Tab-separated table of C-alpha atoms in Angstrom:
chain	number	residue	atom	x	y	z
D	1	ALA	CA	0.012	-0.078	0.026
D	2	GLN	CA	1.229	3.598	-0.606
D	3	THR	CA	1.379	5.795	2.328
D	4	VAL	CA	2.256	9.892	2.243
D	5	THR	CA	3.549	11.807	5.075
D	6	GLN	CA	3.893	15.262	5.598
D	7	SER	CA	5.797	15.071	8.721
D	8	GLN	CA	4.746	19.250	9.660
D	9	PRO	CA	1.539	19.785	11.024
D	10	GLU	CA	1.842	23.585	10.851
D	11	MET	CA	4.373	25.951	9.355
D	12	SER	CA	4.584	30.035	9.795
D	13	VAL	CA	6.616	32.778	7.126
D	14	GLN	CA	6.824	35.807	6.907
D	15	GLU	CA	5.254	37.694	3.942
D	16	ALA	CA	8.111	37.947	0.635
D	17	GLU	CA	10.323	35.180	2.482
D	18	THR	CA	10.521	31.141	1.066
D	19	VAL	CA	9.294	28.502	2.870
D	20	THR	CA	9.912	24.675	1.921
D	21	LEU	CA	6.919	22.034	2.601
D	22	SER	CA	8.468	18.733	3.274
D	23	CYS	CA	6.573	15.535	1.836
D	24	THR	CA	7.720	11.582	1.863
D	25	TYR	CA	6.375	8.466	0.606
D	26	ASP	CA	6.348	5.167	0.153
D	27	THR	CA	6.099	2.813	-3.073
D	28	SER	CA	6.959	-0.170	-4.383
D	29	GLU	CA	5.761	1.353	-8.108
D	30	ASN	CA	8.215	3.196	-10.694
D	31	ASN	CA	5.386	5.225	-12.459
D	32	TYR	CA	3.573	7.626	-10.540
D	33	TYR	CA	2.403	10.806	-10.336
D	34	LEU	CA	2.835	13.565	-7.194
D	35	PHE	CA	0.820	16.604	-6.598
D	36	TRP	CA	0.618	19.169	-4.207
D	37	TYR	CA	-3.063	20.464	-3.549
D	38	LYS	CA	-3.622	23.721	-1.142
D	39	GLN	CA	-6.769	24.070	0.600
D	40	PRO	CA	-7.733	27.817	1.533
D	41	PRO	CA	-10.290	28.540	4.049
D	42	SER	CA	-12.777	28.264	1.235
D	43	ARG	CA	-12.262	24.628	2.310
D	44	GLN	CA	-11.892	23.919	-2.116
D	45	MET	CA	-9.246	21.840	-3.010
D	46	ILE	CA	-6.897	23.827	-5.524
D	47	LEU	CA	-4.003	22.059	-7.342
D	48	VAL	CA	-0.899	23.908	-6.975
D	49	ILE	CA	1.498	21.785	-8.936
D	50	ARG	CA	1.906	18.177	-9.976
D	51	GLN	CA	5.140	15.859	-10.952
D	52	GLU	CA	5.518	13.100	-12.984
D	53	ALA	CA	7.787	10.439	-11.484
D	54	TYR	CA	9.792	9.533	-14.941
D	55	LYS	CA	10.819	13.296	-15.502
D	56	GLN	CA	13.768	14.107	-13.815
D	57	GLN	CA	13.418	17.601	-13.889
D	58	ASN	CA	11.328	19.230	-11.025
D	59	ALA	CA	8.606	20.840	-11.909
D	60	THR	CA	7.667	24.668	-11.586
D	61	GLU	CA	4.691	26.858	-11.424
D	62	ASN	CA	5.073	30.593	-11.045
D	63	ARG	CA	6.216	30.930	-7.607
D	64	PHE	CA	5.680	27.524	-6.828
D	65	SER	CA	7.951	24.673	-7.289
D	66	VAL	CA	9.021	21.263	-6.174
D	67	ASN	CA	12.279	19.307	-5.429
D	68	PHE	CA	11.710	15.333	-6.282
D	69	GLN	CA	14.286	13.188	-4.981
D	70	LYS	CA	13.025	9.669	-6.060
D	71	ALA	CA	15.541	7.512	-4.260
D	72	ALA	CA	15.043	9.508	-1.215
D	73	LYS	CA	11.118	9.396	-2.165
D	74	SER	CA	10.533	12.777	-1.206
D	75	PHE	CA	8.812	15.269	-2.846
D	76	SER	CA	8.957	19.011	-0.768
D	77	LEU	CA	7.219	22.393	-1.887
D	78	LYS	CA	9.154	25.743	-2.177
D	79	ILE	CA	7.059	28.683	-2.318
D	80	SER	CA	8.776	31.849	-3.282
D	81	ASP	CA	8.172	34.956	-2.132
D	82	SER	CA	5.051	33.929	0.102
D	83	GLN	CA	2.171	36.379	-0.166
D	84	LEU	CA	-0.850	36.232	2.225
D	85	GLY	CA	-2.975	34.494	-0.276
D	86	ASP	CA	-0.955	31.343	0.402
D	87	THR	CA	-2.155	30.843	3.496
D	88	ALA	CA	-3.997	27.454	3.411
D	89	MET	CA	-3.584	23.730	4.721
D	90	TYR	CA	-1.792	22.108	1.975
D	91	PHE	CA	-1.574	18.400	1.423
D	92	CYS	CA	0.802	15.963	-0.626
D	93	ALA	CA	-0.827	13.701	-2.562
D	94	PHE	CA	0.353	10.463	-4.954
D	95	MET	CA	-0.946	8.452	-7.613
D	96	THR	CA	0.079	5.358	-9.834
D	97	SER	CA	-1.325	4.976	-13.292
D	98	GLY	CA	-4.982	3.808	-13.051
D	99	SER	CA	-5.065	4.233	-9.035
D	100	ARG	CA	-6.472	6.495	-6.799
D	101	LEU	CA	-5.302	9.576	-5.090
D	102	THR	CA	-4.122	9.357	-1.677
D	103	PHE	CA	-3.066	12.217	0.880
D	104	GLY	CA	-0.866	12.948	3.386
D	105	GLU	CA	-2.444	14.440	6.699
D	106	GLY	CA	-1.525	18.193	5.642
D	107	THR	CA	0.444	21.320	6.559
D	108	GLN	CA	-1.025	24.235	7.604
D	109	LEU	CA	1.260	27.272	6.698
D	110	THR	CA	0.626	30.530	7.929
D	111	VAL	CA	1.976	33.807	5.879
D	112	ASN	CA	2.257	36.975	8.356
D	113	PRO	CA	2.488	40.415	7.387
J	1	GLU	CA	-9.709	26.173	-14.580
J	2	ALA	CA	-12.217	23.263	-13.797
J	3	ASP	CA	-15.886	23.282	-14.016
J	4	ILE	CA	-17.205	21.092	-10.994
J	5	TYR	CA	-20.282	21.902	-8.863
J	6	GLN	CA	-21.327	21.178	-5.464
J	7	THR	CA	-24.883	21.890	-4.210
J	8	PRO	CA	-25.699	22.536	-1.815
J	9	ARG	CA	-22.273	24.047	-0.044
J	10	TYR	CA	-24.275	24.322	2.924
J	11	LEU	CA	-26.344	21.977	4.545
J	12	VAL	CA	-27.684	21.179	8.412
J	13	ILE	CA	-30.049	18.563	9.029
J	14	GLY	CA	-31.676	16.728	11.933
J	15	THR	CA	-31.076	13.042	12.456
J	16	GLY	CA	-33.021	10.478	10.817
J	17	LYS	CA	-33.629	12.719	7.364
J	18	LYS	CA	-32.499	11.543	3.874
J	19	ILE	CA	-30.243	13.493	1.681
J	20	THR	CA	-28.420	13.604	-1.550
J	21	LEU	CA	-25.138	15.732	-2.326
J	22	GLU	CA	-25.271	17.382	-5.677
J	23	CYS	CA	-22.056	16.817	-8.058
J	24	SER	CA	-21.793	17.583	-11.262
J	25	GLN	CA	-19.195	18.302	-14.079
J	26	THR	CA	-19.536	19.834	-17.700
J	27	MET	CA	-15.841	18.733	-18.583
J	28	GLY	CA	-17.109	15.250	-19.879
J	29	HIS	CA	-14.949	13.726	-16.954
J	30	ASP	CA	-15.601	10.122	-17.238
J	31	LYS	CA	-14.241	9.694	-13.797
J	32	MET	CA	-15.689	10.639	-10.325
J	33	TYR	CA	-14.517	10.743	-6.733
J	34	TRP	CA	-16.561	11.449	-3.382
J	35	TYR	CA	-14.049	12.192	-0.535
J	36	GLN	CA	-14.707	12.564	3.073
J	37	GLN	CA	-12.893	15.499	5.052
J	38	ASP	CA	-13.149	16.270	8.898
J	39	PRO	CA	-11.986	19.680	10.146
J	40	GLY	CA	-7.947	19.872	9.662
J	41	MET	CA	-7.709	16.455	8.553
J	42	GLU	CA	-6.532	14.474	5.708
J	43	LEU	CA	-9.042	13.373	2.584
J	44	HIS	CA	-10.695	9.561	2.588
J	45	LEU	CA	-11.778	8.334	-0.710
J	46	ILE	CA	-15.476	6.925	0.097
J	47	HIS	CA	-16.681	6.418	-3.345
J	48	TYR	CA	-15.725	6.452	-7.033
J	49	SER	CA	-16.767	5.846	-10.579
J	50	TYR	CA	-15.382	4.919	-13.792
J	51	GLY	CA	-17.949	5.504	-15.510
J	52	VAL	CA	-21.945	5.585	-16.605
J	53	ASN	CA	-23.540	2.430	-14.190
J	54	SER	CA	-20.157	1.996	-12.622
J	55	THR	CA	-19.753	2.929	-8.773
J	56	GLU	CA	-17.083	1.161	-6.572
J	57	LYS	CA	-16.770	1.862	-2.485
J	58	GLY	CA	-13.356	3.448	-1.890
J	59	ASP	CA	-10.793	3.520	0.860
J	60	LEU	CA	-13.135	4.886	4.369
J	61	SER	CA	-16.447	3.038	4.532
J	62	SER	CA	-19.079	5.106	4.040
J	63	GLU	CA	-23.226	4.553	5.004
J	64	SER	CA	-23.671	6.331	1.832
J	65	THR	CA	-24.430	5.507	-1.717
J	66	VAL	CA	-23.829	6.916	-5.142
J	67	SER	CA	-25.207	6.515	-8.532
J	68	ARG	CA	-24.028	7.115	-11.902
J	69	ILE	CA	-26.728	7.613	-14.506
J	70	ARG	CA	-25.076	10.394	-16.443
J	71	THR	CA	-21.453	10.683	-17.185
J	72	GLU	CA	-21.963	14.601	-15.460
J	73	HIS	CA	-23.454	13.686	-12.342
J	74	PHE	CA	-22.864	11.899	-9.231
J	75	PRO	CA	-25.001	12.223	-6.620
J	76	LEU	CA	-24.258	10.772	-3.019
J	77	THR	CA	-27.110	9.616	-0.889
J	78	LEU	CA	-27.830	9.073	2.751
J	79	GLU	CA	-30.733	7.706	3.682
J	80	SER	CA	-30.836	8.613	7.403
J	81	ALA	CA	-28.091	10.927	8.016
J	82	ARG	CA	-26.594	10.539	12.127
J	83	PRO	CA	-24.303	13.062	13.869
J	84	SER	CA	-21.823	10.988	13.178
J	85	HIS	CA	-21.809	11.672	9.112
J	86	THR	CA	-21.024	15.251	9.713
J	87	SER	CA	-18.438	16.405	8.060
J	88	GLN	CA	-17.146	18.432	4.560
J	89	TYR	CA	-17.905	16.082	1.382
J	90	LEU	CA	-15.751	16.857	-1.729
J	91	CYS	CA	-16.442	16.097	-5.013
J	92	ALA	CA	-13.525	15.306	-8.269
J	93	SER	CA	-13.308	14.508	-11.482
J	94	SER	CA	-10.587	13.341	-13.977
J	95	THR	CA	-10.232	11.485	-17.477
J	96	THR	CA	-8.536	8.446	-18.583
J	97	GLY	CA	-5.849	8.615	-19.394
J	98	ALA	CA	-5.110	12.184	-17.062
J	99	ASP	CA	-4.236	11.679	-13.783
J	100	THR	CA	-4.913	15.012	-12.381
J	101	GLN	CA	-8.317	15.055	-9.956
J	102	TYR	CA	-10.388	18.208	-9.980
J	103	PHE	CA	-12.086	19.775	-7.084
J	104	GLY	CA	-15.521	21.135	-6.289
J	105	PRO	CA	-15.890	23.529	-3.627
J	106	GLY	CA	-17.743	20.893	-1.130
J	107	THR	CA	-20.247	20.727	1.188
J	108	ARG	CA	-20.205	20.757	4.189
J	109	LEU	CA	-22.547	18.899	5.657
J	110	THR	CA	-23.690	19.032	9.837
J	111	VAL	CA	-26.302	16.462	11.370
J	112	LEU	CA	-27.856	17.845	14.622
C-alpha cells in the first residue's frame, strides 16, 4: 500500500520570504504521479503543482516549485515570495497510473504580514 | 480552471433525514470521486466511478450510496443522516489517461 507522510502539521512564514513544505511517500511502483494541493479557508481543493515520476526535471509553476528526489522518495514544495493569499492547508498526494489519490495529513501554512 | 459544481455548499439537517449531495461536472470527465474530510484532517475516498453505471466503494467505509446514470452527474445519498455523518464532502473528477483530479467547492454537512 502507498503511504504519504507530511511531518510538519503547521508552519509559518513572513510575507515575501521563502518556505519549504516536506513530503515523503512510500511505494514499490516505478511510475507514479505526485501532487501538491492547497485548501484555503474556503475549503476548496486547488491543484498547485504536479510531477511525473519518470521526469527528472523538477516541476515549476510561477512561485511554486518542487524538489523531487525519487531515490529518497521525497517531494518537497518550495513557495517563493510568499503572499498572504498563500495561507492554506497544503496536501501532498500520490497516485499510480490508473489508481486513486492518496493524501498526506496536510500542513497548515500561515503567511504573516 | 475546472468546471465542477457541488450543491448545497452548506447543509444543516436533523437526525434521520434523507439527504442527497449533488455533484456535476461539465468537462466530460469519465472518472468521478467522493471524498470525506473532517476539519483539519486528510481526505478519505469513500466512492468512485469510472463511467456510467459503474460505482465502487473507496478506502473509507461509508453508509452513503452513489449513482452514476449520466456522465456529468454523481450524486451521493444518505438514507438516514446521523451526527457521525457531520463532515465536509468533496467531489472530484478526472479523465482517463490523465492523472489530475479537479475538485468541487465541497459540501459542509452538519447533522444535529
